Amino acid sequence: MNRYFRRQLAAYVEYHRDPSNCVMHVFGILFLFLAAVLPLSLWTVPIFGGSTSAATIAVLPVLIYWFLLDAALGTAIVGASVLLLSAAAMIVDYASAAGVWSIAAVLIVIGVAFQVVGHRVFERRQPALLDNPTHLLLGPMFVMAKLFIAFGFRRDLAVIIQETPQQTRRGSLLGSENLQGEPDLHP
């Protein structure tokens, strides 16, 4: 994990403390990613004697970016992207162009709704994206990092993602000192 990613992730975490908001983000990000690649999956692009979809070509730069931020998370996101691109290809095979665009529109509405509800209802603040547009690209990395941590991997990420919110919550609920006036040293 590079220093830039560590700083960006720490800033992103400040907007994503509530577990319910994090769950909303998992679904919202999946829906928005699928909505973005779905219409692009309609167009076949000849490449190196074969063919691929415009969606595959469009996601390559961001997949490379995620891989460069963190190789393990980036690799996992590549795997998830392959599944979502495959799902988009299957939808395109069975739906008309108008159907694909309609599905994409519905996915966008649902995905954005998940993000807005997560922030407004559970975090009670505006989305990180409004303060820093680069957070748009950090969402998938954050979700994948949370999954890695949930499965017991990447303690280095857990330090960034889990300790900051716990310390802040402890400080807001109990103050920075316990009842005897001593610093609270419990993890």
PDB file of C-alpha atoms in Angstrom:
ATOM      1  CA  MET A   1       0.000   0.000   0.000  1.00  0.00           C
ATOM      2  CA  ASN A   2       1.497   3.320  -1.004  1.00  0.00           C
ATOM      3  CA  ARG A   3       1.529   6.473   1.093  1.00  0.00           C
ATOM      4  CA  TYR A   4      -0.907   8.320  -1.195  1.00  0.00           C
ATOM      5  CA  PHE A   5      -3.487   5.519  -0.875  1.00  0.00           C
ATOM      6  CA  ARG A   6      -3.060   5.434   2.902  1.00  0.00           C
ATOM      7  CA  ARG A   7      -3.800   9.188   3.145  1.00  0.00           C
ATOM      8  CA  GLN A   8      -6.748   9.020   0.752  1.00  0.00           C
ATOM      9  CA  LEU A   9      -8.256   6.019   2.537  1.00  0.00           C
ATOM     10  CA  ALA A  10      -7.929   7.724   5.924  1.00  0.00           C
ATOM     11  CA  ALA A  11      -9.753  10.778   4.547  1.00  0.00           C
ATOM     12  CA  TYR A  12     -12.436   8.576   2.970  1.00  0.00           C
ATOM     13  CA  VAL A  13     -13.017   6.719   6.251  1.00  0.00           C
ATOM     14  CA  GLU A  14     -13.989   9.980   7.954  1.00  0.00           C
ATOM     15  CA  TYR A  15     -17.157   9.991   5.815  1.00  0.00           C
ATOM     16  CA  HIS A  16     -17.922   6.286   6.260  1.00  0.00           C
ATOM     17  CA  ARG A  17     -18.033   5.478   9.964  1.00  0.00           C
ATOM     18  CA  ASP A  18     -21.492   3.983  10.331  1.00  0.00           C
ATOM     19  CA  PRO A  19     -21.713   0.246   9.508  1.00  0.00           C
ATOM     20  CA  SER A  20     -25.139   0.706   7.889  1.00  0.00           C
ATOM     21  CA  ASN A  21     -23.710   3.331   5.562  1.00  0.00           C
ATOM     22  CA  CYS A  22     -20.916   0.914   4.641  1.00  0.00           C
ATOM     23  CA  VAL A  23     -23.471  -1.773   3.740  1.00  0.00           C
ATOM     24  CA  MET A  24     -25.392   0.783   1.671  1.00  0.00           C
ATOM     25  CA  HIS A  25     -22.144   1.562  -0.138  1.00  0.00           C
ATOM     26  CA  VAL A  26     -21.478  -2.078  -1.014  1.00  0.00           C
ATOM     27  CA  PHE A  27     -24.772  -2.295  -2.878  1.00  0.00           C
ATOM     28  CA  GLY A  28     -24.665   1.252  -4.222  1.00  0.00           C
ATOM     29  CA  ILE A  29     -21.184   0.821  -5.687  1.00  0.00           C
ATOM     30  CA  LEU A  30     -22.043  -2.539  -7.252  1.00  0.00           C
ATOM     31  CA  PHE A  31     -25.194  -1.099  -8.844  1.00  0.00           C
ATOM     32  CA  LEU A  32     -23.390   2.014 -10.092  1.00  0.00           C
ATOM     33  CA  PHE A  33     -20.498   0.023 -11.550  1.00  0.00           C
ATOM     34  CA  LEU A  34     -22.900  -2.296 -13.354  1.00  0.00           C
ATOM     35  CA  ALA A  35     -24.926   0.695 -14.567  1.00  0.00           C
ATOM     36  CA  ALA A  36     -21.764   2.288 -15.964  1.00  0.00           C
ATOM     37  CA  VAL A  37     -20.585  -0.783 -17.872  1.00  0.00           C
ATOM     38  CA  LEU A  38     -23.974  -2.011 -19.027  1.00  0.00           C
ATOM     39  CA  PRO A  39     -24.560   0.428 -21.924  1.00  0.00           C
ATOM     40  CA  LEU A  40     -20.903   0.178 -22.940  1.00  0.00           C
ATOM     41  CA  SER A  41     -21.342  -3.581 -23.208  1.00  0.00           C
ATOM     42  CA  LEU A  42     -23.641  -3.019 -26.185  1.00  0.00           C
ATOM     43  CA  TRP A  43     -20.693  -2.004 -28.394  1.00  0.00           C
ATOM     44  CA  THR A  44     -18.230  -4.547 -29.683  1.00  0.00           C
ATOM     45  CA  VAL A  45     -14.734  -3.282 -30.406  1.00  0.00           C
ATOM     46  CA  PRO A  46     -12.313  -5.194 -32.653  1.00  0.00           C
ATOM     47  CA  ILE A  47      -8.944  -5.553 -30.977  1.00  0.00           C
ATOM     48  CA  PHE A  48      -5.874  -7.646 -31.844  1.00  0.00           C
ATOM     49  CA  GLY A  49      -7.792  -9.860 -34.268  1.00  0.00           C
ATOM     50  CA  GLY A  50     -10.552 -10.548 -31.766  1.00  0.00           C
ATOM     51  CA  SER A  51     -13.237  -8.465 -30.191  1.00  0.00           C
ATOM     52  CA  THR A  52     -14.177  -7.121 -26.795  1.00  0.00           C
ATOM     53  CA  SER A  53     -16.745  -4.708 -25.451  1.00  0.00           C
ATOM     54  CA  ALA A  54     -16.257  -0.985 -25.051  1.00  0.00           C
ATOM     55  CA  ALA A  55     -16.969  -1.597 -21.345  1.00  0.00           C
ATOM     56  CA  THR A  56     -13.845  -3.732 -20.976  1.00  0.00           C
ATOM     57  CA  ILE A  57     -11.705  -1.081 -22.633  1.00  0.00           C
ATOM     58  CA  ALA A  58     -13.282   1.704 -20.561  1.00  0.00           C
ATOM     59  CA  VAL A  59     -12.620   0.017 -17.200  1.00  0.00           C
ATOM     60  CA  LEU A  60      -8.996  -0.907 -17.892  1.00  0.00           C
ATOM     61  CA  PRO A  61      -7.495   2.474 -16.847  1.00  0.00           C
ATOM     62  CA  VAL A  62      -9.328   2.537 -13.529  1.00  0.00           C
ATOM     63  CA  LEU A  63      -8.491  -1.120 -12.852  1.00  0.00           C
ATOM     64  CA  ILE A  64      -4.820  -0.299 -13.445  1.00  0.00           C
ATOM     65  CA  TYR A  65      -5.146   2.709 -11.127  1.00  0.00           C
ATOM     66  CA  TRP A  66      -6.662   0.540  -8.368  1.00  0.00           C
ATOM     67  CA  PHE A  67      -3.966  -2.076  -8.853  1.00  0.00           C
ATOM     68  CA  LEU A  68      -1.258   0.588  -8.526  1.00  0.00           C
ATOM     69  CA  LEU A  69      -2.819   1.918  -5.299  1.00  0.00           C
ATOM     70  CA  ASP A  70      -2.769  -1.546  -3.720  1.00  0.00           C
ATOM     71  CA  ALA A  71      -1.929  -4.736  -5.619  1.00  0.00           C
ATOM     72  CA  ALA A  72      -3.977  -7.126  -3.455  1.00  0.00           C
ATOM     73  CA  LEU A  73      -7.118  -4.980  -3.364  1.00  0.00           C
ATOM     74  CA  GLY A  74      -6.681  -4.108  -7.027  1.00  0.00           C
ATOM     75  CA  THR A  75      -6.468  -7.781  -7.961  1.00  0.00           C
ATOM     76  CA  ALA A  76      -9.623  -8.549  -5.987  1.00  0.00           C
ATOM     77  CA  ILE A  77     -11.417  -5.665  -7.706  1.00  0.00           C
ATOM     78  CA  VAL A  78     -10.298  -7.004 -11.091  1.00  0.00           C
ATOM     79  CA  GLY A  79     -11.960 -10.302 -10.147  1.00  0.00           C
ATOM     80  CA  ALA A  80     -15.166  -8.547  -9.094  1.00  0.00           C
ATOM     81  CA  SER A  81     -15.062  -6.483 -12.280  1.00  0.00           C
ATOM     82  CA  VAL A  82     -14.799  -9.610 -14.418  1.00  0.00           C
ATOM     83  CA  LEU A  83     -17.958 -10.921 -12.723  1.00  0.00           C
ATOM     84  CA  LEU A  84     -19.807  -7.614 -13.233  1.00  0.00           C
ATOM     85  CA  LEU A  85     -18.648  -7.329 -16.858  1.00  0.00           C
ATOM     86  CA  SER A  86     -19.821 -10.915 -17.426  1.00  0.00           C
ATOM     87  CA  ALA A  87     -23.194 -10.064 -15.867  1.00  0.00           C
ATOM     88  CA  ALA A  88     -23.441  -7.020 -18.150  1.00  0.00           C
ATOM     89  CA  ALA A  89     -22.624  -9.181 -21.177  1.00  0.00           C
ATOM     90  CA  MET A  90     -25.354 -11.662 -20.226  1.00  0.00           C
ATOM     91  CA  ILE A  91     -27.893  -8.865 -19.781  1.00  0.00           C
ATOM     92  CA  VAL A  92     -26.932  -7.428 -23.184  1.00  0.00           C
ATOM     93  CA  ASP A  93     -27.396 -10.881 -24.768  1.00  0.00           C
ATOM     94  CA  TYR A  94     -30.976 -11.124 -23.509  1.00  0.00           C
ATOM     95  CA  ALA A  95     -32.253  -7.541 -23.503  1.00  0.00           C
ATOM     96  CA  SER A  96     -32.903  -5.045 -26.253  1.00  0.00           C
ATOM     97  CA  ALA A  97     -30.848  -1.850 -26.421  1.00  0.00           C
ATOM     98  CA  ALA A  98     -33.768   0.055 -24.901  1.00  0.00           C
ATOM     99  CA  GLY A  99     -34.008  -2.555 -22.165  1.00  0.00           C
ATOM    100  CA  VAL A 100     -30.291  -2.246 -21.407  1.00  0.00           C
ATOM    101  CA  TRP A 101     -30.551   1.539 -21.134  1.00  0.00           C
ATOM    102  CA  SER A 102     -33.643   1.204 -18.939  1.00  0.00           C
ATOM    103  CA  ILE A 103     -31.910  -1.251 -16.625  1.00  0.00           C
ATOM    104  CA  ALA A 104     -28.882   1.066 -16.442  1.00  0.00           C
ATOM    105  CA  ALA A 105     -31.118   4.025 -15.547  1.00  0.00           C
ATOM    106  CA  VAL A 106     -32.843   2.056 -12.786  1.00  0.00           C
ATOM    107  CA  LEU A 107     -29.485   0.867 -11.434  1.00  0.00           C
ATOM    108  CA  ILE A 108     -28.206   4.455 -11.354  1.00  0.00           C
ATOM    109  CA  VAL A 109     -31.254   5.656  -9.451  1.00  0.00           C
ATOM    110  CA  ILE A 110     -31.014   2.798  -6.950  1.00  0.00           C
ATOM    111  CA  GLY A 111     -27.225   3.110  -6.605  1.00  0.00           C
ATOM    112  CA  VAL A 112     -27.343   6.855  -5.998  1.00  0.00           C
ATOM    113  CA  ALA A 113     -30.266   6.401  -3.594  1.00  0.00           C
ATOM    114  CA  PHE A 114     -28.220   3.907  -1.558  1.00  0.00           C
ATOM    115  CA  GLN A 115     -25.330   6.394  -1.398  1.00  0.00           C
ATOM    116  CA  VAL A 116     -27.520   9.366  -0.457  1.00  0.00           C
ATOM    117  CA  VAL A 117     -29.530   7.472   2.165  1.00  0.00           C
ATOM    118  CA  GLY A 118     -26.326   6.035   3.624  1.00  0.00           C
ATOM    119  CA  HIS A 119     -24.840   9.466   4.079  1.00  0.00           C
ATOM    120  CA  ARG A 120     -27.915  11.486   4.983  1.00  0.00           C
ATOM    121  CA  VAL A 121     -29.627   8.977   7.286  1.00  0.00           C
ATOM    122  CA  PHE A 122     -26.737   7.087   8.864  1.00  0.00           C
ATOM    123  CA  GLU A 123     -23.782   9.488   8.690  1.00  0.00           C
ATOM    124  CA  ARG A 124     -25.821  12.703   8.832  1.00  0.00           C
ATOM    125  CA  ARG A 125     -23.396  14.462   6.520  1.00  0.00           C
ATOM    126  CA  GLN A 126     -22.796  15.010   2.831  1.00  0.00           C
ATOM    127  CA  PRO A 127     -21.009  12.366   0.753  1.00  0.00           C
ATOM    128  CA  ALA A 128     -17.222  12.535   0.578  1.00  0.00           C
ATOM    129  CA  LEU A 129     -17.520  12.914  -3.180  1.00  0.00           C
ATOM    130  CA  LEU A 130     -18.892  16.436  -2.765  1.00  0.00           C
ATOM    131  CA  ASP A 131     -15.782  17.550  -0.879  1.00  0.00           C
ATOM    132  CA  ASN A 132     -13.276  15.550  -2.900  1.00  0.00           C
ATOM    133  CA  PRO A 133     -14.278  14.198  -6.342  1.00  0.00           C
ATOM    134  CA  THR A 134     -11.413  11.685  -6.297  1.00  0.00           C
ATOM    135  CA  HIS A 135     -13.359   9.786  -3.639  1.00  0.00           C
ATOM    136  CA  LEU A 136     -15.481   8.458  -6.501  1.00  0.00           C
ATOM    137  CA  LEU A 137     -12.569   6.168  -7.310  1.00  0.00           C
ATOM    138  CA  LEU A 138     -11.898   5.250  -3.676  1.00  0.00           C
ATOM    139  CA  GLY A 139     -15.317   3.737  -2.983  1.00  0.00           C
ATOM    140  CA  PRO A 140     -14.592   0.355  -4.549  1.00  0.00           C
ATOM    141  CA  MET A 141     -11.203   0.210  -2.814  1.00  0.00           C
ATOM    142  CA  PHE A 142     -12.863   0.999   0.527  1.00  0.00           C
ATOM    143  CA  VAL A 143     -15.508  -1.692   0.046  1.00  0.00           C
ATOM    144  CA  MET A 144     -12.882  -4.266  -0.943  1.00  0.00           C
ATOM    145  CA  ALA A 145     -10.708  -3.248   2.020  1.00  0.00           C
ATOM    146  CA  LYS A 146     -13.686  -3.762   4.360  1.00  0.00           C
ATOM    147  CA  LEU A 147     -14.208  -7.241   2.865  1.00  0.00           C
ATOM    148  CA  PHE A 148     -10.532  -8.121   3.304  1.00  0.00           C
ATOM    149  CA  ILE A 149     -10.680  -6.984   6.936  1.00  0.00           C
ATOM    150  CA  ALA A 150     -13.926  -8.920   7.557  1.00  0.00           C
ATOM    151  CA  PHE A 151     -12.186 -12.102   6.367  1.00  0.00           C
ATOM    152  CA  GLY A 152      -9.218 -11.474   8.656  1.00  0.00           C
ATOM    153  CA  PHE A 153      -6.771 -10.162   6.071  1.00  0.00           C
ATOM    154  CA  ARG A 154      -4.868  -6.895   5.901  1.00  0.00           C
ATOM    155  CA  ARG A 155      -4.373  -5.713   9.455  1.00  0.00           C
ATOM    156  CA  ASP A 156      -2.563  -2.714   7.962  1.00  0.00           C
ATOM    157  CA  LEU A 157      -5.863  -1.613   6.423  1.00  0.00           C
ATOM    158  CA  ALA A 158      -7.778  -2.405   9.600  1.00  0.00           C
ATOM    159  CA  VAL A 159      -5.601   0.089  11.463  1.00  0.00           C
ATOM    160  CA  ILE A 160      -6.627   2.830   9.046  1.00  0.00           C
ATOM    161  CA  ILE A 161     -10.277   1.861   8.617  1.00  0.00           C
ATOM    162  CA  GLN A 162     -11.285   0.590  12.039  1.00  0.00           C
ATOM    163  CA  GLU A 163      -9.207   2.410  14.657  1.00  0.00           C
ATOM    164  CA  THR A 164      -9.972   5.970  13.605  1.00  0.00           C
ATOM    165  CA  PRO A 165     -13.763   5.563  13.863  1.00  0.00           C
ATOM    166  CA  GLN A 166     -13.517   3.666  17.160  1.00  0.00           C
ATOM    167  CA  GLN A 167     -11.302   6.320  18.699  1.00  0.00           C
ATOM    168  CA  THR A 168     -13.598   9.079  17.509  1.00  0.00           C
ATOM    169  CA  ARG A 169     -16.723   7.304  18.751  1.00  0.00           C
ATOM    170  CA  ARG A 170     -15.092   6.620  22.104  1.00  0.00           C
ATOM    171  CA  GLY A 171     -14.072  10.262  22.332  1.00  0.00           C
ATOM    172  CA  SER A 172     -17.544  11.475  21.468  1.00  0.00           C
ATOM    173  CA  LEU A 173     -19.359   9.117  23.830  1.00  0.00           C
ATOM    174  CA  LEU A 174     -17.066   8.959  26.815  1.00  0.00           C
ATOM    175  CA  GLY A 175     -14.682  11.822  26.293  1.00  0.00           C
ATOM    176  CA  SER A 176     -10.979  11.253  25.936  1.00  0.00           C
ATOM    177  CA  GLU A 177     -10.667  10.266  29.595  1.00  0.00           C
ATOM    178  CA  ASN A 178     -12.382   7.665  31.704  1.00  0.00           C
ATOM    179  CA  LEU A 179     -14.397   8.484  34.811  1.00  0.00           C
ATOM    180  CA  GLN A 180     -11.281   8.649  37.038  1.00  0.00           C
ATOM    181  CA  GLY A 181      -9.732  11.296  34.779  1.00  0.00           C
ATOM    182  CA  GLU A 182      -7.118   8.928  33.346  1.00  0.00           C
ATOM    183  CA  PRO A 183      -6.600   8.468  29.607  1.00  0.00           C
ATOM    184  CA  ASP A 184      -8.629   5.594  28.178  1.00  0.00           C
ATOM    185  CA  LEU A 185      -6.041   3.092  26.895  1.00  0.00           C
ATOM    186  CA  HIS A 186      -8.414   0.259  26.007  1.00  0.00           C
ATOM    187  CA  PRO A 187      -8.501  -0.748  22.317  1.00  0.00           C
TER     188      PRO A 187
END
